Amino acid sequence: MREVFVEAENGSYAIKIERGLLPRLGAELKEMGISRAAIVTDETVNALYGAAAEKSLREAGIRAKIIVLPAGEHTKSQKYLYEIYDELAAFGVHRSDALVALGGGVIGDLAGFAAATYMRGIGFIQVPTTLLAQVDSSVGGKVAINLPYAKNIIGSFYQPGLVLIDTATLDSLDARQFAAGMAEVIKYAAIFDETMETMIRARDLEAIVCRSCEIKADYVRRDPFDKGCRMELNFGHTLGHCLEVQTDFSVLHGEGVAVGMAAMAKIGENKGITEPGTYERLISLLDDFGLAHDPAIFDRETLEKTVNKDKKMEKGGVRAIFLERMGKAVAKTLPAAELIAGWEELL
């Protein structure tokens, strides 16, 4: 088993990574003193892993209940947040109990926000089953729901007590979901560690997940509330979120990030921020996984609306993340109109 430890001002915990780890869920929670747990999952993941997760809890003597929600980004909403609250109340969950997020980023974000706010905070365990969730969203404590016109606009920081990663769950991902997860992995290579390019091309999954978690844990340790260096993790996200909203979330998060990263790398080169040749290295990795990166996919009207509502807007403009070179990110504040003009130059 590989372990990565997150040590942050607002919570410390272990990330445990191993193939075949899901059956240990109950034993892990029992060691934490948990006697009652609600599992939040979606219909797709429940069909694959819900019974195994519930069985593990019950065999450990933990009272368990499964809350099954529809799959998809639209579930990350007020409607389903309140459904979770109602289910927790009916199950008699108290502050000493726990909520287990079993699924991808949508379930992790939604369940985490429910855990953070129900009774002002109950135990929270992440069991991510997608590559994107394993390498990114399950680590760091960002929890949120969406509004129809803005992603993750209602949220908080609430660290889990444990992240349990069973890499065998990646076997059930289709090629599209896998590629979307690899977009976030490529992001780590782009902003922090260019040597990851070797393991990415080799598709060494356990090494990829572990190294990604190490990088994310380091950012969280240095900047738990996303006020400084942790913003570098948003590389590709400002424009990526625009594409998600534009397509009513039919585009996967990682697919949006891929297009956003490519656009920001090219805009950076055009502005003299990014070392020439960086864009080509980046799209070579994206091409390896069939990730689209044509900037013409963006709709100007949606881009303007979404960028101006971005959480990273501050006095003077939007806090945009560029690359200095492969493996090194840099933040620049520029007017939203200038960012959009930079995109238009790519067309």
Tab-separated table of C-alpha atoms in Angstrom:
chain	number	residue	atom	x	y	z
A	1	MET	CA	0.000	0.000	0.000
A	2	ARG	CA	1.178	3.509	-0.823
A	3	GLU	CA	0.338	6.324	1.572
A	4	VAL	CA	0.431	10.077	1.141
A	5	PHE	CA	-0.180	12.337	4.133
A	6	VAL	CA	-1.931	15.668	3.910
A	7	GLU	CA	-0.950	18.067	6.672
A	8	ALA	CA	-2.905	21.300	6.497
A	9	GLU	CA	-3.971	24.012	8.889
A	10	ASN	CA	-7.589	22.905	8.566
A	11	GLY	CA	-7.064	19.152	8.824
A	12	SER	CA	-4.574	16.311	8.455
A	13	TYR	CA	-5.307	12.873	7.040
A	14	ALA	CA	-3.950	9.927	5.090
A	15	ILE	CA	-4.493	9.062	1.447
A	16	LYS	CA	-4.237	5.272	1.123
A	17	ILE	CA	-3.641	3.900	-2.369
A	18	GLU	CA	-3.767	0.237	-3.352
A	19	ARG	CA	-5.465	-2.028	-5.828
A	20	GLY	CA	-8.270	-3.972	-4.121
A	21	LEU	CA	-8.583	-1.600	-1.149
A	22	LEU	CA	-12.372	-1.093	-1.162
A	23	PRO	CA	-13.148	-4.162	1.020
A	24	ARG	CA	-11.075	-2.543	3.801
A	25	LEU	CA	-13.418	0.448	4.020
A	26	GLY	CA	-15.266	-0.881	7.066
A	27	ALA	CA	-12.093	-1.775	8.953
A	28	GLU	CA	-10.643	1.684	8.278
A	29	LEU	CA	-13.767	3.435	9.582
A	30	LYS	CA	-13.923	1.164	12.623
A	31	GLU	CA	-10.332	2.130	13.477
A	32	MET	CA	-11.483	5.760	13.350
A	33	GLY	CA	-14.190	5.020	15.931
A	34	ILE	CA	-17.095	5.397	13.504
A	35	SER	CA	-20.190	3.283	14.249
A	36	ARG	CA	-22.694	4.736	11.753
A	37	ALA	CA	-22.078	5.846	8.175
A	38	ALA	CA	-24.156	6.933	5.204
A	39	ILE	CA	-22.735	6.212	1.756
A	40	VAL	CA	-23.567	8.774	-0.928
A	41	THR	CA	-23.108	7.486	-4.460
A	42	ASP	CA	-24.678	7.693	-7.910
A	43	GLU	CA	-26.653	5.112	-9.865
A	44	THR	CA	-23.707	4.087	-12.039
A	45	VAL	CA	-21.212	3.612	-9.209
A	46	ASN	CA	-23.800	1.995	-6.951
A	47	ALA	CA	-24.344	-0.758	-9.520
A	48	LEU	CA	-20.603	-1.440	-9.549
A	49	TYR	CA	-19.418	-0.907	-5.978
A	50	GLY	CA	-22.338	0.017	-3.721
A	51	ALA	CA	-22.997	-3.488	-2.409
A	52	ALA	CA	-19.306	-4.133	-1.710
A	53	ALA	CA	-18.947	-0.856	0.195
A	54	GLU	CA	-22.071	-1.474	2.266
A	55	LYS	CA	-21.023	-5.070	2.987
A	56	SER	CA	-17.609	-3.894	4.185
A	57	LEU	CA	-19.210	-1.472	6.640
A	58	ARG	CA	-21.715	-3.984	7.983
A	59	GLU	CA	-19.066	-6.685	8.428
A	60	ALA	CA	-17.116	-4.204	10.552
A	61	GLY	CA	-20.162	-3.672	12.765
A	62	ILE	CA	-20.969	-0.239	11.336
A	63	ARG	CA	-24.602	0.730	10.748
A	64	ALA	CA	-24.821	1.636	7.081
A	65	LYS	CA	-27.211	3.264	4.635
A	66	ILE	CA	-26.762	3.964	0.918
A	67	ILE	CA	-28.082	7.176	-0.621
A	68	VAL	CA	-28.228	6.762	-4.404
A	69	LEU	CA	-28.467	9.841	-6.628
A	70	PRO	CA	-28.592	10.326	-10.411
A	71	ALA	CA	-25.242	10.409	-12.205
A	72	GLY	CA	-24.013	13.622	-13.810
A	73	GLU	CA	-23.005	17.207	-13.104
A	74	HIS	CA	-26.621	18.358	-12.684
A	75	THR	CA	-26.798	16.333	-9.469
A	76	LYS	CA	-24.392	18.806	-7.842
A	77	SER	CA	-27.312	21.067	-6.968
A	78	GLN	CA	-29.420	22.396	-4.122
A	79	LYS	CA	-32.137	19.839	-4.888
A	80	TYR	CA	-29.925	16.828	-4.238
A	81	LEU	CA	-28.067	18.512	-1.384
A	82	TYR	CA	-31.359	18.770	0.494
A	83	GLU	CA	-32.190	15.184	-0.422
A	84	ILE	CA	-28.976	14.122	1.315
A	85	TYR	CA	-29.870	16.222	4.376
A	86	ASP	CA	-33.283	14.524	4.587
A	87	GLU	CA	-31.741	11.062	4.282
A	88	LEU	CA	-29.138	11.814	6.966
A	89	ALA	CA	-31.840	13.045	9.340
A	90	ALA	CA	-34.011	9.984	8.703
A	91	PHE	CA	-31.024	7.700	9.358
A	92	GLY	CA	-30.332	9.431	12.676
A	93	VAL	CA	-26.851	10.651	11.773
A	94	HIS	CA	-25.075	12.623	14.507
A	95	ARG	CA	-21.845	14.616	14.544
A	96	SER	CA	-19.827	11.568	15.613
A	97	ASP	CA	-21.015	9.650	12.539
A	98	ALA	CA	-19.707	9.842	8.984
A	99	LEU	CA	-20.687	10.396	5.392
A	100	VAL	CA	-18.801	8.364	2.778
A	101	ALA	CA	-18.518	9.778	-0.758
A	102	LEU	CA	-18.304	6.810	-3.136
A	103	GLY	CA	-17.877	8.001	-6.711
A	104	GLY	CA	-16.340	10.686	-8.861
A	105	GLY	CA	-15.878	14.404	-8.453
A	106	VAL	CA	-19.577	15.294	-8.538
A	107	ILE	CA	-20.408	12.962	-5.662
A	108	GLY	CA	-17.301	13.976	-3.713
A	109	ASP	CA	-18.041	17.692	-4.018
A	110	LEU	CA	-21.746	17.347	-3.228
A	111	ALA	CA	-21.384	14.854	-0.384
A	112	GLY	CA	-18.508	16.865	1.059
A	113	PHE	CA	-20.617	20.018	1.122
A	114	ALA	CA	-23.406	18.072	2.830
A	115	ALA	CA	-20.951	16.727	5.424
A	116	ALA	CA	-19.524	20.202	6.030
A	117	THR	CA	-22.913	21.792	6.637
A	118	TYR	CA	-25.072	19.077	8.219
A	119	MET	CA	-25.028	19.726	11.983
A	120	ARG	CA	-22.159	22.158	11.204
A	121	GLY	CA	-19.933	19.247	10.287
A	122	ILE	CA	-19.931	15.455	10.469
A	123	GLY	CA	-17.242	12.936	9.589
A	124	PHE	CA	-16.337	12.777	5.912
A	125	ILE	CA	-14.567	9.983	4.019
A	126	GLN	CA	-13.613	10.106	0.340
A	127	VAL	CA	-13.641	6.884	-1.702
A	128	PRO	CA	-13.011	8.177	-5.249
A	129	THR	CA	-13.728	5.790	-8.108
A	130	THR	CA	-12.720	7.866	-11.162
A	131	LEU	CA	-9.212	8.853	-12.171
A	132	LEU	CA	-10.071	12.551	-12.001
A	133	ALA	CA	-11.380	12.209	-8.448
A	134	GLN	CA	-8.450	10.052	-7.339
A	135	VAL	CA	-5.783	12.460	-8.560
A	136	ASP	CA	-7.516	15.746	-7.815
A	137	SER	CA	-10.969	16.441	-6.413
A	138	SER	CA	-10.913	13.975	-3.497
A	139	VAL	CA	-7.843	15.655	-1.993
A	140	GLY	CA	-7.735	19.129	-0.511
A	141	GLY	CA	-11.135	19.750	1.035
A	142	LYS	CA	-12.830	21.809	-1.662
A	143	VAL	CA	-16.557	21.011	-1.507
A	144	ALA	CA	-19.290	22.739	-3.487
A	145	ILE	CA	-22.504	22.757	-5.472
A	146	ASN	CA	-23.311	24.540	-8.722
A	147	LEU	CA	-25.792	27.168	-9.779
A	148	PRO	CA	-27.218	26.910	-13.313
A	149	TYR	CA	-24.920	29.674	-14.591
A	150	ALA	CA	-21.780	29.054	-12.528
A	151	LYS	CA	-19.825	26.007	-11.416
A	152	ASN	CA	-18.751	25.508	-7.769
A	153	ILE	CA	-20.062	28.952	-6.849
A	154	ILE	CA	-21.491	27.806	-3.487
A	155	GLY	CA	-18.849	25.999	-1.496
A	156	SER	CA	-16.498	25.694	1.415
A	157	PHE	CA	-13.304	24.014	2.579
A	158	TYR	CA	-13.846	20.802	4.534
A	159	GLN	CA	-11.053	18.262	4.699
A	160	PRO	CA	-11.939	14.558	4.756
A	161	GLY	CA	-10.799	12.340	7.598
A	162	LEU	CA	-9.469	9.764	5.129
A	163	VAL	CA	-9.112	9.245	1.376
A	164	LEU	CA	-9.261	5.589	0.349
A	165	ILE	CA	-8.180	4.956	-3.260
A	166	ASP	CA	-8.762	1.537	-4.807
A	167	THR	CA	-7.110	1.751	-8.219
A	168	ALA	CA	-9.045	-1.351	-9.342
A	169	THR	CA	-12.093	0.901	-9.746
A	170	LEU	CA	-10.340	2.492	-12.724
A	171	ASP	CA	-10.883	-0.756	-14.640
A	172	SER	CA	-14.556	0.160	-15.027
A	173	LEU	CA	-13.913	3.553	-16.657
A	174	ASP	CA	-14.586	3.974	-20.354
A	175	ALA	CA	-11.942	5.588	-22.561
A	176	ARG	CA	-13.585	9.007	-22.362
A	177	GLN	CA	-13.723	9.096	-18.556
A	178	PHE	CA	-10.145	7.841	-18.345
A	179	ALA	CA	-8.907	10.522	-20.741
A	180	ALA	CA	-10.751	13.212	-18.780
A	181	GLY	CA	-8.896	12.113	-15.656
A	182	MET	CA	-5.586	12.159	-17.492
A	183	ALA	CA	-6.180	15.828	-18.312
A	184	GLU	CA	-5.787	16.644	-14.610
A	185	VAL	CA	-2.667	14.462	-14.443
A	186	ILE	CA	-1.188	16.320	-17.422
A	187	LYS	CA	-1.973	19.542	-15.561
A	188	TYR	CA	0.343	18.466	-12.714
A	189	ALA	CA	3.140	17.844	-15.205
A	190	ALA	CA	2.504	21.249	-16.763
A	191	ILE	CA	2.412	23.336	-13.580
A	192	PHE	CA	4.774	21.501	-11.229
A	193	ASP	CA	6.659	18.389	-12.344
A	194	GLU	CA	7.605	17.976	-15.993
A	195	THR	CA	9.275	14.629	-15.208
A	196	MET	CA	5.776	13.145	-14.868
A	197	GLU	CA	5.700	13.074	-18.659
A	198	THR	CA	7.530	9.724	-18.575
A	199	MET	CA	5.038	7.959	-16.283
A	200	ILE	CA	2.139	9.547	-18.173
A	201	ARG	CA	3.314	8.094	-21.477
A	202	ALA	CA	3.998	4.740	-19.753
A	203	ARG	CA	0.476	4.783	-18.223
A	204	ASP	CA	1.846	3.635	-14.854
A	205	LEU	CA	-1.439	4.203	-13.034
A	206	GLU	CA	-0.487	3.562	-9.414
A	207	ALA	CA	2.594	5.767	-9.781
A	208	ILE	CA	0.509	8.433	-11.540
A	209	VAL	CA	-2.124	8.482	-8.787
A	210	CYS	CA	0.475	8.538	-6.014
A	211	ARG	CA	2.579	11.326	-7.549
A	212	SER	CA	-0.508	13.392	-8.323
A	213	CYS	CA	-1.672	13.070	-4.713
A	214	GLU	CA	1.793	14.052	-3.461
A	215	ILE	CA	1.717	17.225	-5.547
A	216	LYS	CA	-1.835	18.090	-4.508
A	217	ALA	CA	-0.982	17.437	-0.843
A	218	ASP	CA	1.982	19.809	-1.076
A	219	TYR	CA	-0.172	22.599	-2.492
A	220	VAL	CA	-2.812	22.019	0.207
A	221	ARG	CA	-0.178	22.092	2.963
A	222	ARG	CA	1.205	25.413	1.731
A	223	ASP	CA	-2.132	27.024	0.910
A	224	PRO	CA	-5.138	25.247	2.479
A	225	PHE	CA	-7.650	28.001	1.641
A	226	ASP	CA	-6.688	28.663	-1.987
A	227	LYS	CA	-5.428	32.214	-1.475
A	228	GLY	CA	-1.956	31.896	-2.980
A	229	CYS	CA	0.061	29.168	-4.702
A	230	ARG	CA	-2.814	26.678	-4.716
A	231	MET	CA	-4.449	28.823	-7.384
A	232	GLU	CA	-1.903	27.294	-9.767
A	233	LEU	CA	-4.066	24.154	-9.684
A	234	ASN	CA	-6.669	26.181	-11.582
A	235	PHE	CA	-4.551	26.114	-14.747
A	236	GLY	CA	-7.002	25.525	-17.587
A	237	HIS	CA	-10.026	25.781	-15.304
A	238	THR	CA	-11.185	29.345	-15.972
A	239	LEU	CA	-11.777	28.606	-19.654
A	240	GLY	CA	-12.589	24.959	-18.978
A	241	HIS	CA	-15.504	25.899	-16.736
A	242	CYS	CA	-16.791	28.140	-19.530
A	243	LEU	CA	-16.970	25.156	-21.857
A	244	GLU	CA	-18.789	23.058	-19.261
A	245	VAL	CA	-21.431	25.767	-18.791
A	246	GLN	CA	-21.654	26.383	-22.551
A	247	THR	CA	-22.443	22.721	-23.223
A	248	ASP	CA	-24.792	22.374	-20.237
A	249	PHE	CA	-22.184	20.047	-18.710
A	250	SER	CA	-22.249	17.509	-21.548
A	251	VAL	CA	-18.493	18.121	-21.750
A	252	LEU	CA	-16.660	16.357	-18.916
A	253	HIS	CA	-14.662	18.469	-16.477
A	254	GLY	CA	-11.333	17.061	-17.635
A	255	GLU	CA	-12.258	17.635	-21.270
A	256	GLY	CA	-12.952	21.286	-20.500
A	257	VAL	CA	-9.680	21.602	-18.597
A	258	ALA	CA	-7.762	20.123	-21.548
A	259	VAL	CA	-9.082	22.763	-23.955
A	260	GLY	CA	-8.532	25.462	-21.333
A	261	MET	CA	-4.918	24.429	-20.713
A	262	ALA	CA	-4.077	24.408	-24.405
A	263	ALA	CA	-5.627	27.839	-24.896
A	264	MET	CA	-3.829	29.341	-21.887
A	265	ALA	CA	-0.492	27.885	-23.005
A	266	LYS	CA	-0.871	29.413	-26.468
A	267	ILE	CA	-2.137	32.746	-25.126
A	268	GLY	CA	0.853	32.737	-22.768
A	269	GLU	CA	3.281	32.183	-25.630
A	270	ASN	CA	1.652	34.977	-27.634
A	271	LYS	CA	1.987	37.349	-24.676
A	272	GLY	CA	5.608	36.425	-23.988
A	273	ILE	CA	4.724	34.865	-20.624
A	274	THR	CA	5.302	31.269	-21.675
A	275	GLU	CA	8.510	29.782	-23.068
A	276	PRO	CA	8.147	29.015	-26.802
A	277	GLY	CA	7.578	25.325	-27.489
A	278	THR	CA	5.634	24.735	-24.265
A	279	TYR	CA	2.318	24.653	-26.110
A	280	GLU	CA	3.552	21.936	-28.477
A	281	ARG	CA	4.782	19.773	-25.577
A	282	LEU	CA	1.450	20.156	-23.836
A	283	ILE	CA	-0.740	19.290	-26.818
A	284	SER	CA	1.480	16.302	-27.585
A	285	LEU	CA	0.430	14.852	-24.223
A	286	LEU	CA	-3.214	15.783	-24.775
A	287	ASP	CA	-3.126	14.127	-28.205
A	288	ASP	CA	-1.840	10.897	-26.642
A	289	PHE	CA	-5.214	10.561	-24.897
A	290	GLY	CA	-7.391	11.929	-27.674
A	291	LEU	CA	-8.212	15.104	-25.748
A	292	ALA	CA	-9.572	17.917	-27.924
A	293	HIS	CA	-7.866	21.309	-27.726
A	294	ASP	CA	-9.286	23.467	-30.534
A	295	PRO	CA	-9.976	26.961	-29.085
A	296	ALA	CA	-12.717	27.543	-31.669
A	297	ILE	CA	-14.993	25.341	-29.564
A	298	PHE	CA	-15.691	28.245	-27.188
A	299	ASP	CA	-18.723	30.488	-27.653
A	300	ARG	CA	-17.796	34.154	-27.164
A	301	GLU	CA	-21.007	35.170	-25.395
A	302	THR	CA	-20.764	32.336	-22.868
A	303	LEU	CA	-17.051	33.013	-22.417
A	304	GLU	CA	-17.690	36.655	-21.519
A	305	LYS	CA	-20.507	35.821	-19.117
A	306	THR	CA	-18.707	32.978	-17.368
A	307	VAL	CA	-15.280	34.602	-17.058
A	308	ASN	CA	-16.863	37.661	-15.461
A	309	LYS	CA	-18.564	35.432	-12.865
A	310	ASP	CA	-15.420	33.402	-12.181
A	311	LYS	CA	-14.556	32.856	-8.505
A	312	LYS	CA	-11.037	34.073	-9.229
A	313	MET	CA	-12.202	37.542	-10.250
A	314	GLU	CA	-10.574	40.239	-8.136
A	315	LYS	CA	-10.003	43.957	-8.314
A	316	GLY	CA	-8.274	44.587	-11.623
A	317	GLY	CA	-9.483	41.479	-13.400
A	318	VAL	CA	-9.365	37.707	-13.349
A	319	ARG	CA	-6.523	35.819	-11.662
A	320	ALA	CA	-5.410	33.688	-14.592
A	321	ILE	CA	-2.874	30.867	-14.443
A	322	PHE	CA	-0.279	30.648	-17.206
A	323	LEU	CA	2.843	28.549	-17.681
A	324	GLU	CA	6.325	30.038	-17.596
A	325	ARG	CA	7.490	26.735	-19.050
A	326	MET	CA	6.590	23.069	-18.758
A	327	GLY	CA	6.667	22.298	-15.032
A	328	LYS	CA	6.338	25.904	-13.819
A	329	ALA	CA	3.119	27.906	-13.442
A	330	VAL	CA	2.674	31.627	-12.875
A	331	ALA	CA	-0.395	33.671	-11.913
A	332	LYS	CA	-1.231	36.929	-13.690
A	333	THR	CA	-4.139	39.283	-13.076
A	334	LEU	CA	-5.562	40.723	-16.271
A	335	PRO	CA	-8.887	42.250	-17.320
A	336	ALA	CA	-11.439	39.703	-18.487
A	337	ALA	CA	-11.619	41.529	-21.829
A	338	GLU	CA	-7.877	41.028	-22.322
A	339	LEU	CA	-8.148	37.302	-21.640
A	340	ILE	CA	-11.006	37.012	-24.126
A	341	ALA	CA	-9.045	39.044	-26.684
A	342	GLY	CA	-6.143	36.627	-26.191
A	343	TRP	CA	-8.479	33.756	-26.997
A	344	GLU	CA	-9.755	35.534	-30.112
A	345	GLU	CA	-6.183	35.802	-31.411
A	346	LEU	CA	-6.028	31.997	-31.483
A	347	LEU	CA	-8.903	31.679	-33.942
